[in-house]
Tab-separated table of C-alpha atoms and ligand atoms in Angstrom:
chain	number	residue	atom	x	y	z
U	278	UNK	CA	0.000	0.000	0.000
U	279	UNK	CA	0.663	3.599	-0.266
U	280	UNK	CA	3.156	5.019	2.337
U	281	UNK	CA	4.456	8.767	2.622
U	282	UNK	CA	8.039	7.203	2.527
U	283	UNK	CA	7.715	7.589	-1.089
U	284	UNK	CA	8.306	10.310	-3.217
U	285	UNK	CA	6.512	11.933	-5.900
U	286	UNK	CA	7.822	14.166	-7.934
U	287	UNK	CA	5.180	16.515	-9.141
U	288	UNK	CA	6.126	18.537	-12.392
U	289	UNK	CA	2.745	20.032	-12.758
U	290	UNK	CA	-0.005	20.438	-10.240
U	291	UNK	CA	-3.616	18.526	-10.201
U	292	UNK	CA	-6.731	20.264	-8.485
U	293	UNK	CA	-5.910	21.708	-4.985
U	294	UNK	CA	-8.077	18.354	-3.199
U	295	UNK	CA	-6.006	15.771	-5.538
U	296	UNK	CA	-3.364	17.467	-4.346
U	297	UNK	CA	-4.174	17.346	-0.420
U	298	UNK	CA	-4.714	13.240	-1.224
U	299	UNK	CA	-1.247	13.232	-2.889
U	300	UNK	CA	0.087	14.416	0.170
U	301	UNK	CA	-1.637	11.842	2.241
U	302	UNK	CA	-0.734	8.889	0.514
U	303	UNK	CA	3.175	10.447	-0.634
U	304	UNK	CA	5.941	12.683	0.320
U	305	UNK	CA	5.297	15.258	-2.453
U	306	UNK	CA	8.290	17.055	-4.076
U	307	UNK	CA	6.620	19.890	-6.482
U	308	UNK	CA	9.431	20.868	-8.581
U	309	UNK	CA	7.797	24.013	-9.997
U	310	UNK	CA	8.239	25.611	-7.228
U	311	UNK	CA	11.490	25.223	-5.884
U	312	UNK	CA	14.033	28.392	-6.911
U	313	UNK	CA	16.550	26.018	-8.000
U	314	UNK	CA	14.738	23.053	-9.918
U	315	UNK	CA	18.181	21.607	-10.457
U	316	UNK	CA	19.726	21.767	-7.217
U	317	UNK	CA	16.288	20.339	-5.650
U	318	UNK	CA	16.685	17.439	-8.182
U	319	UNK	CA	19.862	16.521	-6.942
U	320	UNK	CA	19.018	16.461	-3.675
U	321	UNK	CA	15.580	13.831	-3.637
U	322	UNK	CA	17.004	11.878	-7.109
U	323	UNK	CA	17.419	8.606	-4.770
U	324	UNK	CA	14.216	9.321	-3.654
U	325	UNK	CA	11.686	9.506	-6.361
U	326	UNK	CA	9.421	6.369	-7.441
U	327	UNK	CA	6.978	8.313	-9.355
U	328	UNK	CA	6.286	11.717	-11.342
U	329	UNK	CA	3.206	13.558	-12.030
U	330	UNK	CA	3.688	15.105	-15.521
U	331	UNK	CA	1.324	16.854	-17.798
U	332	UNK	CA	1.358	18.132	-21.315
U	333	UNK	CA	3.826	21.361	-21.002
U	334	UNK	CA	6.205	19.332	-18.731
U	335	UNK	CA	9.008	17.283	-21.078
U	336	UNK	CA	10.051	14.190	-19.287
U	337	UNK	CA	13.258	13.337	-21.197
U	338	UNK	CA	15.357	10.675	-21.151
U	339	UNK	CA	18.065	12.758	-19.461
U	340	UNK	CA	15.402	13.698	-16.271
U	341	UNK	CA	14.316	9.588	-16.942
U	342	UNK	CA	17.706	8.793	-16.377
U	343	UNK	CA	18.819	10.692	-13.567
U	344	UNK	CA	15.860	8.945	-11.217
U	345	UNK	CA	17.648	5.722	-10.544
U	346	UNK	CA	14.442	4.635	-8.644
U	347	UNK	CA	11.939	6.110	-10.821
U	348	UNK	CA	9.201	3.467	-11.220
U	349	UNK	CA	6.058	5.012	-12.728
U	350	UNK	CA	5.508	8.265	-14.423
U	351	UNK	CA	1.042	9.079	-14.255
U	352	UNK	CA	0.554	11.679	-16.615
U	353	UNK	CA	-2.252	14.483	-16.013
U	354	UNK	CA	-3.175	14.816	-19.691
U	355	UNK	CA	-4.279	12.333	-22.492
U	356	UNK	CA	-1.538	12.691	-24.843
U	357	UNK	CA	1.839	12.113	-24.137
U	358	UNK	CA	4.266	12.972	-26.600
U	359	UNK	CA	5.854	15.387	-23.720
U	360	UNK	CA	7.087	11.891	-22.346
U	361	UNK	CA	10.169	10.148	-23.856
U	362	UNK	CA	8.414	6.311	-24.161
U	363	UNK	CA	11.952	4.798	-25.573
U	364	UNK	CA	13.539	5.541	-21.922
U	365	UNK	CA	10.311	4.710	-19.765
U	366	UNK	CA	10.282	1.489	-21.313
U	367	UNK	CA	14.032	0.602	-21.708
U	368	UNK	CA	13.787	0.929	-17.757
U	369	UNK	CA	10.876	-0.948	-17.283
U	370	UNK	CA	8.980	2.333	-16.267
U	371	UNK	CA	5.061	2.157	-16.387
U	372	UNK	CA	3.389	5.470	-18.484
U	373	UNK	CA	0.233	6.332	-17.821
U	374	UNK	CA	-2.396	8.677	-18.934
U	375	UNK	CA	-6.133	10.566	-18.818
U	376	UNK	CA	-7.834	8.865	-21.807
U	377	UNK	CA	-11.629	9.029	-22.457
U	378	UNK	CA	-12.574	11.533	-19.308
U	379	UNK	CA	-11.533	15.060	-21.336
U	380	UNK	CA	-13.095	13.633	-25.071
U	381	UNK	CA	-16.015	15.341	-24.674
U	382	UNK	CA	-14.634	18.825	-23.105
U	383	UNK	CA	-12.110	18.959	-25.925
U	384	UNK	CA	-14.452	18.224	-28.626
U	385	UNK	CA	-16.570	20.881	-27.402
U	386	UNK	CA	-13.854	23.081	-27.151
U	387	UNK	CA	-13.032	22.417	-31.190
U	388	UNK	CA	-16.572	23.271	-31.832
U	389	UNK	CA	-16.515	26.187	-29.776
U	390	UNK	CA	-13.405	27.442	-32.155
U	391	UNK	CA	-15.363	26.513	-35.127
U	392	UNK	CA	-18.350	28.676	-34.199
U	393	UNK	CA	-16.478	31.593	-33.119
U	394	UNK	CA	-14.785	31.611	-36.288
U	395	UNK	CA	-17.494	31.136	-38.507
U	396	UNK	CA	-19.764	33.738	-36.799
U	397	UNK	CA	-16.748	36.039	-35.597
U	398	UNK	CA	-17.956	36.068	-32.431
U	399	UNK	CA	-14.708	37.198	-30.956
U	400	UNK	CA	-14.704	40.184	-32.962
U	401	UNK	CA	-18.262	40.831	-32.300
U	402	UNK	CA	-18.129	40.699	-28.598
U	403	UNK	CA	-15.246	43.467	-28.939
U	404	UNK	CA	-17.334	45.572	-31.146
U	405	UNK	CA	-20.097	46.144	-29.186
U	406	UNK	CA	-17.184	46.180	-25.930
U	407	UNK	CA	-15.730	49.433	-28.111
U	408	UNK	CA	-18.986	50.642	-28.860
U	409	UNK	CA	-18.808	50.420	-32.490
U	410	UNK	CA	-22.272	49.121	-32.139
U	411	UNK	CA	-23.969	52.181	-32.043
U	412	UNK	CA	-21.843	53.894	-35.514
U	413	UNK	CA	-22.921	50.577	-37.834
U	414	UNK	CA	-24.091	47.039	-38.009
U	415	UNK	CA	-21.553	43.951	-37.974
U	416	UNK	CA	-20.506	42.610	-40.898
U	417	UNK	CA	-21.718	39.253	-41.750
U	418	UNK	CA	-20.413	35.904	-40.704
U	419	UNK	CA	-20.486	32.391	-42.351
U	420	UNK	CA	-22.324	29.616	-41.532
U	421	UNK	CA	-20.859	25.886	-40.785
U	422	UNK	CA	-24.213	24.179	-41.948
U	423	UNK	CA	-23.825	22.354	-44.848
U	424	UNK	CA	-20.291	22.600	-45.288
U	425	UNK	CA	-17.588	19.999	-45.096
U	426	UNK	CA	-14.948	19.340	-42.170
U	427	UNK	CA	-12.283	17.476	-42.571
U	428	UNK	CA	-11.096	16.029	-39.541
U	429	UNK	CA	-7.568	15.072	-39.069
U	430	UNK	CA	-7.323	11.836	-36.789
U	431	UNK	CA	-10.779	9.806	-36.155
U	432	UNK	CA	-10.106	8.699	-32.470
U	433	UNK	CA	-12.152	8.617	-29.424
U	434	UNK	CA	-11.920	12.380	-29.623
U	435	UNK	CA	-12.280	13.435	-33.573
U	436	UNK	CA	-15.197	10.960	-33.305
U	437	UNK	CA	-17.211	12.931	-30.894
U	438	UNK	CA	-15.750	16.258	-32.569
U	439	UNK	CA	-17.827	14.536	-35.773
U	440	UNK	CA	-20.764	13.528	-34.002
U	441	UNK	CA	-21.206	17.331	-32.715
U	442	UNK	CA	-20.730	18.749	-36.280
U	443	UNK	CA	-23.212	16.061	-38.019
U	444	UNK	CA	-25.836	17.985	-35.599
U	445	UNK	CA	-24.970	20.904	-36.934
U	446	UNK	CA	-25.804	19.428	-40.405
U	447	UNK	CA	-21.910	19.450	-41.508
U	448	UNK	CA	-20.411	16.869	-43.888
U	449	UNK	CA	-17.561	15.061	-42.158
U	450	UNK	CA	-14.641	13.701	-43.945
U	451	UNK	CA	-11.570	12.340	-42.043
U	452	UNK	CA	-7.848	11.815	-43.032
U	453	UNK	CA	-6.274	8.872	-40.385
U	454	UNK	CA	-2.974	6.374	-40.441
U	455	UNK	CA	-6.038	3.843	-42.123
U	456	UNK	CA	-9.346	3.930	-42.861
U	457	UNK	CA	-12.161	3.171	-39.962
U	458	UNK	CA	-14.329	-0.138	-41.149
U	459	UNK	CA	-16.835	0.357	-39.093
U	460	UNK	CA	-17.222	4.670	-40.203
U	461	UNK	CA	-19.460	5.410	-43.103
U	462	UNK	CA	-18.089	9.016	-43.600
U	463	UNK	CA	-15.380	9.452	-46.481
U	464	UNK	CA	-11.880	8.331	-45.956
U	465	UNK	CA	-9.115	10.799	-47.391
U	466	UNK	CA	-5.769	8.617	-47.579
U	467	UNK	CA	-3.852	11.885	-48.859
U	468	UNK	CA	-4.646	14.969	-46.701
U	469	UNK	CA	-4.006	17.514	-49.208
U	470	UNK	CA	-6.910	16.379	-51.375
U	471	UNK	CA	-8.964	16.021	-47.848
U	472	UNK	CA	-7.964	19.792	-47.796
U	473	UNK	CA	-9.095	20.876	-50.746
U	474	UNK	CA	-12.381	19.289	-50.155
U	475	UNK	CA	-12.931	21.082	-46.802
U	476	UNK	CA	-14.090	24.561	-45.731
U	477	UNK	CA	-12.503	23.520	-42.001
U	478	UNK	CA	-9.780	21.488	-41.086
U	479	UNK	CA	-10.303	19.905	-37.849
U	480	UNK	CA	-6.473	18.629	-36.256
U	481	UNK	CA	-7.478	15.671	-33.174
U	482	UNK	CA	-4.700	13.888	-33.851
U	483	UNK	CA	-2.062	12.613	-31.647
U	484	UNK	CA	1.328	14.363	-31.216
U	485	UNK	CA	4.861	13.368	-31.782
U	486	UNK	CA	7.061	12.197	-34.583
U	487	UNK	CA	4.396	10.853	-37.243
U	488	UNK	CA	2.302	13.580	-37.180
U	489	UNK	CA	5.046	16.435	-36.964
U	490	UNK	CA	4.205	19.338	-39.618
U	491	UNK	CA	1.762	17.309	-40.951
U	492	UNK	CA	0.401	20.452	-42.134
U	493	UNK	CA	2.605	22.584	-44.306
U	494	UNK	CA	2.694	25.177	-46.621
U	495	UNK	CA	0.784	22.930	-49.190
U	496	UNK	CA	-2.060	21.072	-47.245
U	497	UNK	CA	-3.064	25.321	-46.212
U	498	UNK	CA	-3.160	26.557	-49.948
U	499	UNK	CA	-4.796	23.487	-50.780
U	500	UNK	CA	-7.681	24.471	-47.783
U	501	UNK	CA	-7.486	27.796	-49.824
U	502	UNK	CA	-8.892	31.492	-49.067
U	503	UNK	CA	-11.936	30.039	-47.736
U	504	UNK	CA	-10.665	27.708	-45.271
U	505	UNK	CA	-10.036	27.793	-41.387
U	506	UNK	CA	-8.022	25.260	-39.783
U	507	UNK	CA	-8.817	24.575	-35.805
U	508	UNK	CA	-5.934	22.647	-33.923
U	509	UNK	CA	-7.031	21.231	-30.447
U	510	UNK	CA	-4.764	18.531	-31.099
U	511	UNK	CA	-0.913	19.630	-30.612
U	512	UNK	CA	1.006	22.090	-32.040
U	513	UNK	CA	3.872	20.516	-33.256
U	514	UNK	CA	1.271	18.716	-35.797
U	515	UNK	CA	1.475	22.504	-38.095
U	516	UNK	CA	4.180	24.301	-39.774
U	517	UNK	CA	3.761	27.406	-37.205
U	518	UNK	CA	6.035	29.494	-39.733
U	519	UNK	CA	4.166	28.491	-42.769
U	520	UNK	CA	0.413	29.064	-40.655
U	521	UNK	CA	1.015	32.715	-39.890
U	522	UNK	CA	2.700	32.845	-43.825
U	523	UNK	CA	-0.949	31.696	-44.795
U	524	UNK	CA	-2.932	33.617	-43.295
U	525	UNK	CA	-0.935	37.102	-43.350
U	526	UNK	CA	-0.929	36.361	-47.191
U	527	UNK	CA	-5.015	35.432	-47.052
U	528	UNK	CA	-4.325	32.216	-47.882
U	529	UNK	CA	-6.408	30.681	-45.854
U	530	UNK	CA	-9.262	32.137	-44.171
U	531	UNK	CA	-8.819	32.053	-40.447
U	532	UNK	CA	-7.692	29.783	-37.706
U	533	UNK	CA	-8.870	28.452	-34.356
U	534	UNK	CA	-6.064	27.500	-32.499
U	535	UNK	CA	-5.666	25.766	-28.263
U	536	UNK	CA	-2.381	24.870	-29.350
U	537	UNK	CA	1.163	26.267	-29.901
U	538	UNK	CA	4.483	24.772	-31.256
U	539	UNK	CA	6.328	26.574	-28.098
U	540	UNK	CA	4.026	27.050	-25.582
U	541	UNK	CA	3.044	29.705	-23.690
U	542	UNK	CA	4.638	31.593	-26.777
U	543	UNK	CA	2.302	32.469	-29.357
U	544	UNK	CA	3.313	34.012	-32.613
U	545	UNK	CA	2.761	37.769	-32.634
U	546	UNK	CA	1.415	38.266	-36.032
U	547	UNK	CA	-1.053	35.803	-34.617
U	548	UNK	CA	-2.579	38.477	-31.585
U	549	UNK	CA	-2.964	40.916	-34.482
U	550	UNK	CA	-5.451	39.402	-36.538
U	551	UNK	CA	-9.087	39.483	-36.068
U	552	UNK	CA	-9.719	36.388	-38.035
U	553	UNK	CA	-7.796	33.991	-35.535
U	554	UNK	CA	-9.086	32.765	-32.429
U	555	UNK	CA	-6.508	32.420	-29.717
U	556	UNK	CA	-6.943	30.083	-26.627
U	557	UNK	CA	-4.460	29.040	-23.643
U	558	UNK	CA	-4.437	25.287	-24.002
U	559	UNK	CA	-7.616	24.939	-22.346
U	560	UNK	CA	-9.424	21.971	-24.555
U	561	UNK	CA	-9.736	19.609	-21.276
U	562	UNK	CA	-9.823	22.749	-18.741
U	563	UNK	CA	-13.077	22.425	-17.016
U	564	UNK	CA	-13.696	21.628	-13.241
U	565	UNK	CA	-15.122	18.431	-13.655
U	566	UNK	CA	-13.064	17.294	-15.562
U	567	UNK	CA	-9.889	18.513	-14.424
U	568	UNK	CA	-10.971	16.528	-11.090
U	569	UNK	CA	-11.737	13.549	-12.591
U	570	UNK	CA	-8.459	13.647	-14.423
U	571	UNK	CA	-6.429	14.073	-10.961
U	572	UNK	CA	-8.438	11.249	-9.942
U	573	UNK	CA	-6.775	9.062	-12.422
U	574	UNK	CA	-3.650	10.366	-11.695
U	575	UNK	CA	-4.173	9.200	-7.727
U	576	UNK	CA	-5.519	5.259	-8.817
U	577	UNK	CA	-2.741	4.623	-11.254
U	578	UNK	CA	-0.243	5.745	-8.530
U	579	UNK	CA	-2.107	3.897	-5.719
U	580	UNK	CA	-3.074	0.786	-8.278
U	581	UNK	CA	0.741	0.705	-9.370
U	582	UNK	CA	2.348	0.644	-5.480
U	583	UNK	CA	-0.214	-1.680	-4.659
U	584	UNK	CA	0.501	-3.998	-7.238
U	585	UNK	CA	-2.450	-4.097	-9.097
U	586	UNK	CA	-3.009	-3.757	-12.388
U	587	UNK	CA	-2.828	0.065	-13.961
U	588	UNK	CA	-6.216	1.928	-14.424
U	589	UNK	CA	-4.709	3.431	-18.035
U	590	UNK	CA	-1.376	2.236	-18.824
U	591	UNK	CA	0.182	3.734	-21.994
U	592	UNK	CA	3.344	1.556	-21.396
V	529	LIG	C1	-4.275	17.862	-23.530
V	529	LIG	O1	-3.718	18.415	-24.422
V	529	LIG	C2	-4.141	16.468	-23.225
V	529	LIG	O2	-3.361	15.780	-23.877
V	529	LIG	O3	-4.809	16.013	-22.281
């Protein structure tokens, strides 16, 4: 069983309750807040059986290896390609991760940036704010029904992303590693000629070396002029350079974006424009869900130093 002779190492905080358990059940090291993250490191490396990681916190081989003891690493996020798998595994380290509990939160969150986009509600909550309202009417939006979305990645959370936008009598298409038996909607093998076939391009893929860039320079002029791409998937999945290119020339029409190649840093050019919508990496951020997540977190760590089999093991 659990006993506060162990130490976590905790890279990014859960909820302030799954926290208080943490401490109950571990000696909790949080590393963010220590003035000299390296020098702390040093000090507890002996120590540490487990980490809590989440999306913005890169556990590398060299942190991997420096944790002689490290036995489990419980991740506070669904993906994972912040985590190097090669190391975890070569050590015999168990990965775990959030799966499922944030699908419907982030697809929301993609339709949210689809809607905003389409109806520039952004911009239209800022012109009334600037009281513009009063001078003019708004100018007009565009609307999502009866246009096609081509989704990029058909998983658990592209899926529900679909099943929202058939409601709002959209035509789904999806680009995948292979086509879906068991999915009626149209299967685009190459996802430039998904592209051109879209007025959105939905990202819900998965991060990480296969899906790096994935969209370049050429999948975004094939989208064209009247195209917005929304990314709630990660943001080393677009050519960041060859985005802001695309839509400073017009070549596309807009973009939705939760996600960053360098987070927190956001591209300048991109706080400028009135036809992108910008949000922090927020796609899973609601209460309930955030708690459930933590809640994960706490049963793989208690399941794993129990000895009993993992509640979502990734490796
Ligand atoms: C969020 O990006 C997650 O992977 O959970």
């Amino acid at each position: 069983m659990p006993n506060n002779s162990r130490t976590v190492l905790v890279l990014h905080p859960l909820l302030a309750p799954e926290m208080a358990k943490l401490e109950m059940m571990f000696r909790v090291v949080r590393l963010y807040n220590e003035a000299d993250p390296e020098k702390a490191l040093q000090t507890i490396k002996n120590d540490v059986v487990a980490i809590v990681s989440n999306f913005a916190t890169p556990v590398r081989r060299g942190l991997i290896e420096a944790l002689p003891n490290l036995e489990i690493v419980a991740q506070y996020a669904v993906g994972y390609d912040n985590i190097d798998l090669e190391a975890a595994k070569e050590r015999g380290i168990a990965v775990t991760n959030t799966p499922d509990v944030l699908t419907d939160d982030t697809a929301d969150t993609a339709v949210s940036l689809l809607l905003a986009l389409s109806r520039r509600i952004c911009e239209a909550d800022m012109f009334v704010r600037v009281g513009k309202w009063s001078s003019g009417s708004f100018p007009l939006g565009t609307t999502p029904k009866g246009k096609t979305v081509g989704i990029v990645g058909l998983g658990r959370i592209g899926r529900a992303i679909a099943k929202r936008l058939v409601a709002f009598d959209m035509r789904v298409v999806y680009h995948g590693r292979k086509q879906k038996a068991e999915l009626a909607w149209p299967f685009y093998k190459d996802l430039e000629k998904m592209a051109a076939e879209s007025d959105y391009l939905v990202l819900a893929c998965s991060g990480g070396p296969e899906t790096h860039h994935i969209i370049n320079a050429k999948v975004l002029e094939a989208l064209g002029p009247k195209g917005y791409l929304i990314n709630i998937a990660r943001g080393s999945v677009v050519d960041e350079d060859a985005l802001v290119d695309a839509l400073v020339h017009k070549r596309i029409a807009g973009a939705g974006l939760d996600v960053y190649a360098r987070e927190p840093h956001v591209p300048d050019a991109l706080k400028t424009m009135d036809n992108v919508v910008l949000l922090p990496h927020i796609a899973s951020a609601t209460l309930e869900t955030r708690t459930i997540m933590g809640e994960i977190v706490l049963a793989n760590l208690e399941a794993h130093f129990s000895g009993k089999a993992l509640i979502t093991r990734v490796v």
